[in-house]
């Protein structure tokens, strides 16, 4: 399909993929090279070690796979589980739904707890499920940390506390695709066995890298897991790690150089500062939504996401109109409502390498769109609410102090 250009830059405010920083674009702007050359192991080792820092782990083994988050899901499941193993998981939005579908198609025995879209995981339900599993038939608890369809962030620390309180040996597998490197995530502290993300989210890279970290417990499980796996087999990677060449097949070398630049940007800013910045953006966006007189799809503040806000429109408005008008008139890309919330919500993504003024520009664009389609928004109301908060809460740029 032909792309229809517009003036200026496309304002990309979907919850991934996100804008790619100039430093990352420049790092990727290079010719192909021999990935068996002496230069590649140095780069490979540096990114494999440094990505563990964004997961906050010193004990896990990292894998960088030329795939998407969906491939990283499959890697997590097939390397740790055997066919017909029982999985406990929660279906609370489009992406948890898709992961459940993958689990079922991979021939696992999936115990699915359906949750109302807009709500997070009820820890009492998790506790009851684990306590009733006296024979420890549940081999894994699988959780989507941040469900981008509804803007819900689940309480991973609370989930770990429940698993520990029940003294249950199940593996803890977490989809951190839209959370890692933007939301508080502590792999070692929360004893997460497999965590994964994708390059196109908070890392601010193009799509194409599935990034997985596996705990020692997960690696031990992989030794006896009987699920078929070839492309995603961790053992192939581990063999090449020992050889010092790192790659069992051709890596995405340009993306690896981009990953190196992206990690450098994150560490320069400071990971905790990055997480705090996303917290500001989430709060500012929610203040804007409130000022517009609209509601958040997320039902309770404890589940609010700081990487995406799903905005509920009045019943007489089709949220698809909001997304289409934004793209057609203002070169602003917003997220559609998906599946059960299609036509009911539009989504504002606020993650990755962006700043306050970029976010305020997007919020101003949303206001104009709402006015265009007949919603009685007061122009400037959301921007004013967000601006007032950001003005008070935004620190000086660290490198310019």
Tab-separated table of C-alpha atoms in Angstrom:
chain	number	residue	atom	x	y	z
A	1	UNK	CA	0.000	0.000	0.000
A	2	UNK	CA	1.344	3.416	-0.912
A	3	UNK	CA	2.397	5.579	2.004
A	4	UNK	CA	0.886	9.069	1.940
A	5	UNK	CA	3.389	11.527	3.444
A	6	UNK	CA	2.466	14.515	5.550
A	7	UNK	CA	4.452	17.595	6.584
A	8	UNK	CA	6.753	17.304	9.573
A	9	UNK	CA	7.390	14.126	11.519
A	10	UNK	CA	4.719	11.560	12.183
A	11	UNK	CA	3.839	11.868	15.865
A	12	UNK	CA	3.986	8.217	16.892
A	13	UNK	CA	2.027	7.753	20.105
A	14	UNK	CA	0.920	4.156	19.854
A	15	UNK	CA	2.108	1.828	22.660
A	16	UNK	CA	4.807	0.428	20.368
A	17	UNK	CA	6.482	0.611	18.007
A	18	UNK	CA	7.829	3.941	19.197
A	19	UNK	CA	9.986	6.730	17.847
A	20	UNK	CA	13.622	5.741	17.207
A	21	UNK	CA	16.224	8.253	18.509
A	22	UNK	CA	18.633	9.817	16.048
A	23	UNK	CA	21.597	8.251	17.864
A	24	UNK	CA	20.127	4.791	17.315
A	25	UNK	CA	19.329	5.484	13.652
A	26	UNK	CA	22.909	6.593	13.071
A	27	UNK	CA	24.307	3.528	14.837
A	28	UNK	CA	22.255	1.233	12.576
A	29	UNK	CA	23.179	3.078	9.391
A	30	UNK	CA	25.969	0.698	8.348
A	31	UNK	CA	26.646	-1.955	5.784
A	32	UNK	CA	26.390	-5.687	6.411
A	33	UNK	CA	29.421	-7.348	7.911
A	34	UNK	CA	30.720	-10.829	8.566
A	35	UNK	CA	29.156	-11.883	11.840
A	36	UNK	CA	31.916	-14.469	12.253
A	37	UNK	CA	34.569	-11.746	12.191
A	38	UNK	CA	36.588	-10.989	15.367
A	39	UNK	CA	34.647	-7.710	15.781
A	40	UNK	CA	31.215	-9.229	16.361
A	41	UNK	CA	31.914	-11.166	19.598
A	42	UNK	CA	32.941	-7.958	21.373
A	43	UNK	CA	29.670	-6.241	20.462
A	44	UNK	CA	27.640	-9.379	21.195
A	45	UNK	CA	29.119	-9.904	24.622
A	46	UNK	CA	28.610	-6.266	25.593
A	47	UNK	CA	24.897	-6.179	24.730
A	48	UNK	CA	24.199	-9.635	26.190
A	49	UNK	CA	25.688	-8.510	29.489
A	50	UNK	CA	24.197	-5.023	29.528
A	51	UNK	CA	20.614	-5.997	28.712
A	52	UNK	CA	20.560	-7.825	32.037
A	53	UNK	CA	20.812	-4.417	33.697
A	54	UNK	CA	17.430	-3.311	32.329
A	55	UNK	CA	15.859	-6.502	33.742
A	56	UNK	CA	17.674	-5.821	37.049
A	57	UNK	CA	19.274	-9.232	37.178
A	58	UNK	CA	22.782	-10.441	37.832
A	59	UNK	CA	21.906	-14.135	37.946
A	60	UNK	CA	19.929	-14.682	34.734
A	61	UNK	CA	21.230	-15.710	31.313
A	62	UNK	CA	20.227	-13.440	28.442
A	63	UNK	CA	19.234	-14.336	24.900
A	64	UNK	CA	18.760	-11.972	21.956
A	65	UNK	CA	16.667	-13.617	19.259
A	66	UNK	CA	15.883	-12.142	15.822
A	67	UNK	CA	12.108	-12.205	16.362
A	68	UNK	CA	9.277	-10.251	17.989
A	69	UNK	CA	7.709	-10.492	21.427
A	70	UNK	CA	5.557	-13.337	20.127
A	71	UNK	CA	8.663	-15.352	19.333
A	72	UNK	CA	10.050	-14.499	22.765
A	73	UNK	CA	6.816	-15.894	24.275
A	74	UNK	CA	7.326	-19.155	22.409
A	75	UNK	CA	10.954	-19.300	23.493
A	76	UNK	CA	9.956	-18.896	27.149
A	77	UNK	CA	7.323	-21.632	26.977
A	78	UNK	CA	9.019	-24.283	24.862
A	79	UNK	CA	12.365	-24.117	26.658
A	80	UNK	CA	10.907	-24.596	30.141
A	81	UNK	CA	7.813	-26.797	29.703
A	82	UNK	CA	6.738	-30.106	28.207
A	83	UNK	CA	3.542	-30.881	26.258
A	84	UNK	CA	0.499	-31.212	28.548
A	85	UNK	CA	2.231	-29.380	31.393
A	86	UNK	CA	-0.293	-27.281	33.279
A	87	UNK	CA	-0.060	-23.486	33.050
A	88	UNK	CA	-2.020	-21.030	35.185
A	89	UNK	CA	-2.572	-17.723	33.424
A	90	UNK	CA	-4.905	-14.733	33.276
A	91	UNK	CA	-6.727	-13.418	30.195
A	92	UNK	CA	-7.389	-9.710	30.711
A	93	UNK	CA	-6.728	-8.075	27.341
A	94	UNK	CA	-5.702	-8.690	23.741
A	95	UNK	CA	-2.084	-9.591	24.408
A	96	UNK	CA	-2.719	-11.949	27.291
A	97	UNK	CA	-5.401	-13.465	25.023
A	98	UNK	CA	-2.853	-14.035	22.259
A	99	UNK	CA	-0.363	-15.591	24.658
A	100	UNK	CA	-3.090	-17.967	25.894
A	101	UNK	CA	-3.825	-18.900	22.284
A	102	UNK	CA	-0.156	-19.686	21.743
A	103	UNK	CA	-0.027	-21.823	24.896
A	104	UNK	CA	-3.026	-23.833	23.761
A	105	UNK	CA	-1.679	-24.317	20.242
A	106	UNK	CA	1.616	-25.506	21.701
A	107	UNK	CA	-0.353	-28.271	23.442
A	108	UNK	CA	-0.062	-27.147	27.049
A	109	UNK	CA	-2.854	-27.701	29.575
A	110	UNK	CA	-3.897	-24.108	30.181
A	111	UNK	CA	-5.980	-23.082	33.186
A	112	UNK	CA	-7.242	-19.656	32.078
A	113	UNK	CA	-8.702	-17.199	34.572
A	114	UNK	CA	-10.793	-14.682	32.636
A	115	UNK	CA	-10.633	-11.157	34.021
A	116	UNK	CA	-12.834	-8.223	33.032
A	117	UNK	CA	-10.988	-6.039	30.527
A	118	UNK	CA	-9.831	-2.999	32.448
A	119	UNK	CA	-9.085	-4.942	35.630
A	120	UNK	CA	-5.862	-6.532	36.799
A	121	UNK	CA	-5.095	-9.883	38.368
A	122	UNK	CA	-6.981	-10.619	41.593
A	123	UNK	CA	-4.327	-11.989	43.943
A	124	UNK	CA	-6.935	-13.828	46.010
A	125	UNK	CA	-7.909	-15.865	42.934
A	126	UNK	CA	-4.249	-16.687	42.317
A	127	UNK	CA	-3.860	-17.729	45.958
A	128	UNK	CA	-6.916	-19.987	45.834
A	129	UNK	CA	-5.706	-21.656	42.632
A	130	UNK	CA	-2.250	-22.368	44.029
A	131	UNK	CA	-3.500	-23.526	47.428
A	132	UNK	CA	-5.871	-26.021	45.806
A	133	UNK	CA	-3.040	-27.430	43.691
A	134	UNK	CA	-1.755	-29.739	46.427
A	135	UNK	CA	-0.086	-32.097	43.930
A	136	UNK	CA	1.790	-29.196	42.320
A	137	UNK	CA	0.437	-29.979	38.876
A	138	UNK	CA	0.767	-26.316	37.881
A	139	UNK	CA	4.218	-26.056	36.335
A	140	UNK	CA	4.157	-22.359	35.453
A	141	UNK	CA	2.334	-19.141	36.314
A	142	UNK	CA	2.355	-16.887	33.240
A	143	UNK	CA	1.579	-13.184	33.565
A	144	UNK	CA	1.470	-10.218	31.203
A	145	UNK	CA	2.995	-7.433	33.270
A	146	UNK	CA	1.547	-4.550	31.263
A	147	UNK	CA	-1.550	-5.229	29.152
A	148	UNK	CA	-1.438	-2.558	26.464
A	149	UNK	CA	-4.974	-3.184	25.204
A	150	UNK	CA	-6.462	-1.798	28.412
A	151	UNK	CA	-3.595	0.069	30.077
A	152	UNK	CA	-3.425	-2.328	33.021
A	153	UNK	CA	-0.195	-3.029	34.940
A	154	UNK	CA	-0.192	-6.108	37.155
A	155	UNK	CA	1.495	-6.342	40.554
A	156	UNK	CA	4.451	-8.685	39.999
A	157	UNK	CA	5.796	-8.309	43.526
A	158	UNK	CA	2.384	-9.228	44.897
A	159	UNK	CA	2.169	-12.253	42.611
A	160	UNK	CA	5.596	-13.451	43.761
A	161	UNK	CA	4.533	-13.004	47.396
A	162	UNK	CA	1.477	-15.195	46.802
A	163	UNK	CA	3.528	-17.918	45.076
A	164	UNK	CA	5.995	-17.903	47.978
A	165	UNK	CA	3.274	-17.871	50.631
A	166	UNK	CA	1.722	-20.937	49.005
A	167	UNK	CA	5.173	-22.579	48.867
A	168	UNK	CA	4.442	-23.470	45.270
A	169	UNK	CA	7.328	-24.544	43.000
A	170	UNK	CA	5.780	-23.278	39.736
A	171	UNK	CA	7.953	-21.300	37.379
A	172	UNK	CA	7.085	-17.589	37.133
A	173	UNK	CA	7.064	-16.432	33.478
A	174	UNK	CA	6.475	-12.752	32.669
A	175	UNK	CA	5.725	-10.879	29.462
A	176	UNK	CA	7.449	-7.546	29.984
A	177	UNK	CA	7.157	-6.429	26.359
A	178	UNK	CA	5.679	-3.015	27.131
A	179	UNK	CA	7.069	-2.650	30.649
A	180	UNK	CA	10.748	-3.543	30.835
A	181	UNK	CA	12.917	-0.420	30.682
A	182	UNK	CA	9.921	1.827	31.375
A	183	UNK	CA	8.173	0.433	34.471
A	184	UNK	CA	9.620	-0.814	37.739
A	185	UNK	CA	10.867	-4.341	37.002
A	186	UNK	CA	13.078	-6.371	39.333
A	187	UNK	CA	13.779	-9.824	37.984
A	188	UNK	CA	16.062	-11.043	40.753
A	189	UNK	CA	14.208	-9.442	43.653
A	190	UNK	CA	10.858	-10.810	42.489
A	191	UNK	CA	12.335	-14.213	41.582
A	192	UNK	CA	11.019	-14.139	38.025
A	193	UNK	CA	12.167	-17.228	36.129
A	194	UNK	CA	11.728	-16.031	32.554
A	195	UNK	CA	11.194	-12.412	31.512
A	196	UNK	CA	11.024	-11.062	27.986
A	197	UNK	CA	10.650	-7.892	25.990
A	198	UNK	CA	10.737	-6.639	22.410
A	199	UNK	CA	13.073	-4.116	20.848
A	200	UNK	CA	10.319	-1.849	19.486
A	201	UNK	CA	8.921	-0.818	22.871
A	202	UNK	CA	10.730	1.095	25.622
A	203	UNK	CA	14.150	0.320	24.140
A	204	UNK	CA	13.120	2.572	21.211
A	205	UNK	CA	14.468	0.347	18.448
A	206	UNK	CA	12.838	-0.993	15.291
A	207	UNK	CA	10.930	-4.246	15.585
A	208	UNK	CA	13.046	-7.364	15.215
A	209	UNK	CA	14.670	-8.420	18.480
A	210	UNK	CA	13.042	-10.637	21.086
A	211	UNK	CA	15.014	-10.318	24.317
A	212	UNK	CA	14.750	-13.037	26.959
A	213	UNK	CA	16.321	-13.499	30.382
A	214	UNK	CA	16.185	-16.913	32.067
A	215	UNK	CA	16.920	-17.613	35.726
A	216	UNK	CA	19.083	-20.541	36.850
A	217	UNK	CA	15.866	-22.363	37.771
A	218	UNK	CA	14.533	-21.836	34.243
A	219	UNK	CA	17.792	-23.070	32.701
A	220	UNK	CA	17.596	-26.167	34.871
A	221	UNK	CA	14.011	-26.739	33.710
A	222	UNK	CA	15.152	-26.455	30.097
A	223	UNK	CA	17.321	-29.548	30.540
A	224	UNK	CA	14.259	-31.772	30.942
A	225	UNK	CA	11.612	-29.808	28.983
A	226	UNK	CA	10.368	-31.932	26.086
A	227	UNK	CA	8.628	-29.315	23.936
A	228	UNK	CA	9.873	-29.282	20.371
A	229	UNK	CA	12.067	-26.299	19.645
A	230	UNK	CA	14.649	-25.508	17.015
A	231	UNK	CA	14.967	-21.816	16.180
A	232	UNK	CA	14.219	-20.812	19.775
A	233	UNK	CA	16.330	-23.455	21.502
A	234	UNK	CA	18.397	-21.917	24.297
A	235	UNK	CA	20.822	-24.827	24.210
A	236	UNK	CA	22.043	-23.780	20.769
A	237	UNK	CA	22.796	-20.328	22.103
A	238	UNK	CA	24.546	-21.653	25.194
A	239	UNK	CA	26.778	-23.841	23.052
A	240	UNK	CA	27.861	-20.856	20.962
A	241	UNK	CA	28.328	-18.725	24.086
A	242	UNK	CA	30.913	-21.252	25.265
A	243	UNK	CA	32.609	-21.112	21.869
A	244	UNK	CA	32.805	-17.316	22.106
A	245	UNK	CA	31.021	-16.734	18.779
A	246	UNK	CA	27.559	-16.212	20.369
A	247	UNK	CA	25.269	-16.802	17.377
A	248	UNK	CA	23.877	-20.169	16.234
A	249	UNK	CA	22.600	-18.446	13.102
A	250	UNK	CA	22.850	-15.063	11.395
A	251	UNK	CA	22.126	-12.250	13.850
A	252	UNK	CA	20.512	-8.908	13.028
A	253	UNK	CA	23.811	-7.050	13.151
A	254	UNK	CA	22.423	-3.574	12.405
A	255	UNK	CA	19.876	-3.984	15.198
A	256	UNK	CA	22.641	-5.068	17.573
A	257	UNK	CA	24.517	-1.834	16.885
A	258	UNK	CA	21.245	0.017	17.457
A	259	UNK	CA	20.728	-1.886	20.693
A	260	UNK	CA	24.187	-0.861	21.853
A	261	UNK	CA	23.332	2.801	21.211
A	262	UNK	CA	19.901	2.457	22.863
A	263	UNK	CA	21.392	0.927	25.997
A	264	UNK	CA	24.018	3.680	26.132
A	265	UNK	CA	21.258	6.307	26.040
A	266	UNK	CA	19.371	4.569	28.840
A	267	UNK	CA	22.412	4.213	31.066
A	268	UNK	CA	23.429	7.812	30.397
A	269	UNK	CA	20.023	8.982	31.596
A	270	UNK	CA	19.973	6.372	34.361
A	271	UNK	CA	17.503	3.478	34.348
A	272	UNK	CA	15.711	4.658	37.475
A	273	UNK	CA	15.401	8.124	35.915
A	274	UNK	CA	13.903	6.550	32.779
A	275	UNK	CA	11.342	4.743	34.929
A	276	UNK	CA	10.543	7.937	36.826
A	277	UNK	CA	10.157	9.826	33.542
A	278	UNK	CA	7.584	7.307	32.356
A	279	UNK	CA	5.790	7.683	35.681
A	280	UNK	CA	5.502	11.429	35.034
A	281	UNK	CA	4.160	10.881	31.525
A	282	UNK	CA	1.571	8.377	32.697
A	283	UNK	CA	0.325	10.701	35.419
A	284	UNK	CA	0.280	13.730	33.109
A	285	UNK	CA	-1.731	11.847	30.487
A	286	UNK	CA	-4.260	10.683	33.059
A	287	UNK	CA	-4.676	14.274	34.271
A	288	UNK	CA	-5.376	15.328	30.680
A	289	UNK	CA	-7.983	12.584	30.225
A	290	UNK	CA	-9.694	13.664	33.437
A	291	UNK	CA	-9.708	17.299	32.290
A	292	UNK	CA	-11.376	16.234	29.029
A	293	UNK	CA	-14.192	14.643	31.038
A	294	UNK	CA	-13.332	11.177	29.779
A	295	UNK	CA	-12.621	7.960	31.674
A	296	UNK	CA	-9.661	5.637	31.845
A	297	UNK	CA	-10.326	2.056	30.756
A	298	UNK	CA	-8.265	0.886	33.736
A	299	UNK	CA	-10.646	0.434	36.639
A	300	UNK	CA	-8.401	1.126	39.641
A	301	UNK	CA	-5.464	3.441	40.192
A	302	UNK	CA	-3.351	0.552	41.492
A	303	UNK	CA	-3.417	-0.890	37.951
A	304	UNK	CA	-2.684	2.340	36.024
A	305	UNK	CA	-0.018	1.898	33.372
A	306	UNK	CA	2.712	4.469	32.857
A	307	UNK	CA	3.397	3.387	29.277
A	308	UNK	CA	-0.104	3.512	27.771
A	309	UNK	CA	-3.455	5.071	28.622
A	310	UNK	CA	-6.630	3.567	27.150
A	311	UNK	CA	-9.255	6.312	26.930
A	312	UNK	CA	-12.955	5.376	26.954
A	313	UNK	CA	-15.136	7.420	24.588
A	314	UNK	CA	-18.854	8.129	25.102
A	315	UNK	CA	-21.218	5.476	23.693
A	316	UNK	CA	-22.278	7.655	20.731
A	317	UNK	CA	-18.665	7.965	19.498
A	318	UNK	CA	-16.719	5.292	17.643
A	319	UNK	CA	-13.141	5.493	18.927
A	320	UNK	CA	-11.919	4.405	15.493
A	321	UNK	CA	-12.956	7.881	14.289
A	322	UNK	CA	-10.512	9.421	16.761
A	323	UNK	CA	-7.605	7.338	15.484
A	324	UNK	CA	-8.426	7.898	11.805
A	325	UNK	CA	-8.920	11.645	12.156
A	326	UNK	CA	-5.671	12.001	14.089
A	327	UNK	CA	-3.713	10.278	11.317
A	328	UNK	CA	-5.519	11.900	8.386
A	329	UNK	CA	-5.457	15.499	9.599
A	330	UNK	CA	-2.676	15.905	12.177
A	331	UNK	CA	-0.156	13.176	11.284
A	332	UNK	CA	-0.659	11.793	14.798
A	333	UNK	CA	-0.697	8.023	15.318
A	334	UNK	CA	-2.814	6.765	18.228
A	335	UNK	CA	-3.664	3.191	19.191
A	336	UNK	CA	-6.935	1.570	18.165
A	337	UNK	CA	-9.215	-0.220	20.596
A	338	UNK	CA	-8.709	-3.964	20.217
A	339	UNK	CA	-11.120	-6.885	20.372
A	340	UNK	CA	-13.580	-6.422	23.269
A	341	UNK	CA	-12.837	-2.692	23.481
A	342	UNK	CA	-12.771	-2.033	19.721
A	343	UNK	CA	-14.656	1.184	18.979
A	344	UNK	CA	-14.857	1.919	22.708
A	345	UNK	CA	-11.356	3.159	23.510
A	346	UNK	CA	-8.413	4.797	21.835
A	347	UNK	CA	-4.936	4.444	23.271
A	348	UNK	CA	-2.216	7.005	23.892
A	349	UNK	CA	1.205	5.414	24.087
A	350	UNK	CA	3.748	7.316	26.157
A	351	UNK	CA	6.858	5.175	26.240
A	352	UNK	CA	10.337	5.214	24.867
A	353	UNK	CA	12.790	7.999	24.120
A	354	UNK	CA	10.562	11.080	24.272
A	355	UNK	CA	10.239	14.248	26.308
A	356	UNK	CA	7.588	16.408	27.907
A	357	UNK	CA	7.047	18.700	24.930
A	358	UNK	CA	6.519	15.775	22.587
A	359	UNK	CA	3.861	14.399	24.925
A	360	UNK	CA	2.143	17.774	25.239
A	361	UNK	CA	2.053	18.062	21.442
A	362	UNK	CA	0.303	14.708	21.241
A	363	UNK	CA	-2.214	15.712	23.911
A	364	UNK	CA	-2.941	18.937	22.012
A	365	UNK	CA	-3.511	16.839	18.902
A	366	UNK	CA	-5.964	14.592	20.740
A	367	UNK	CA	-7.910	17.650	21.889
A	368	UNK	CA	-8.240	18.943	18.319
A	369	UNK	CA	-9.375	15.519	17.133
A	370	UNK	CA	-11.993	15.268	19.859
A	371	UNK	CA	-13.288	18.707	18.898
A	372	UNK	CA	-13.310	17.692	15.223
A	373	UNK	CA	-15.518	14.668	15.812
A	374	UNK	CA	-18.014	16.569	17.935
A	375	UNK	CA	-16.944	15.838	21.492
A	376	UNK	CA	-17.347	19.041	23.577
A	377	UNK	CA	-13.786	19.284	24.827
A	378	UNK	CA	-12.447	22.631	25.990
A	379	UNK	CA	-9.343	23.184	23.906
A	380	UNK	CA	-6.286	23.463	26.095
A	381	UNK	CA	-7.893	21.850	29.146
A	382	UNK	CA	-5.945	18.602	29.064
A	383	UNK	CA	-2.745	20.282	27.951
A	384	UNK	CA	-3.052	22.778	30.801
A	385	UNK	CA	-3.580	20.044	33.387
A	386	UNK	CA	-0.654	18.021	32.084
A	387	UNK	CA	1.570	21.096	31.709
A	388	UNK	CA	0.963	22.285	35.249
A	389	UNK	CA	1.945	18.891	36.620
A	390	UNK	CA	4.966	18.444	34.357
A	391	UNK	CA	6.241	21.937	35.113
A	392	UNK	CA	6.296	21.068	38.826
A	393	UNK	CA	7.630	17.529	38.538
A	394	UNK	CA	10.167	17.602	35.690
A	395	UNK	CA	13.786	17.892	36.886
A	396	UNK	CA	16.597	19.652	35.103
A	397	UNK	CA	18.236	17.570	32.390
A	398	UNK	CA	20.969	15.673	34.201
A	399	UNK	CA	23.717	16.262	31.642
A	400	UNK	CA	23.017	20.014	31.576
A	401	UNK	CA	23.171	20.698	35.291
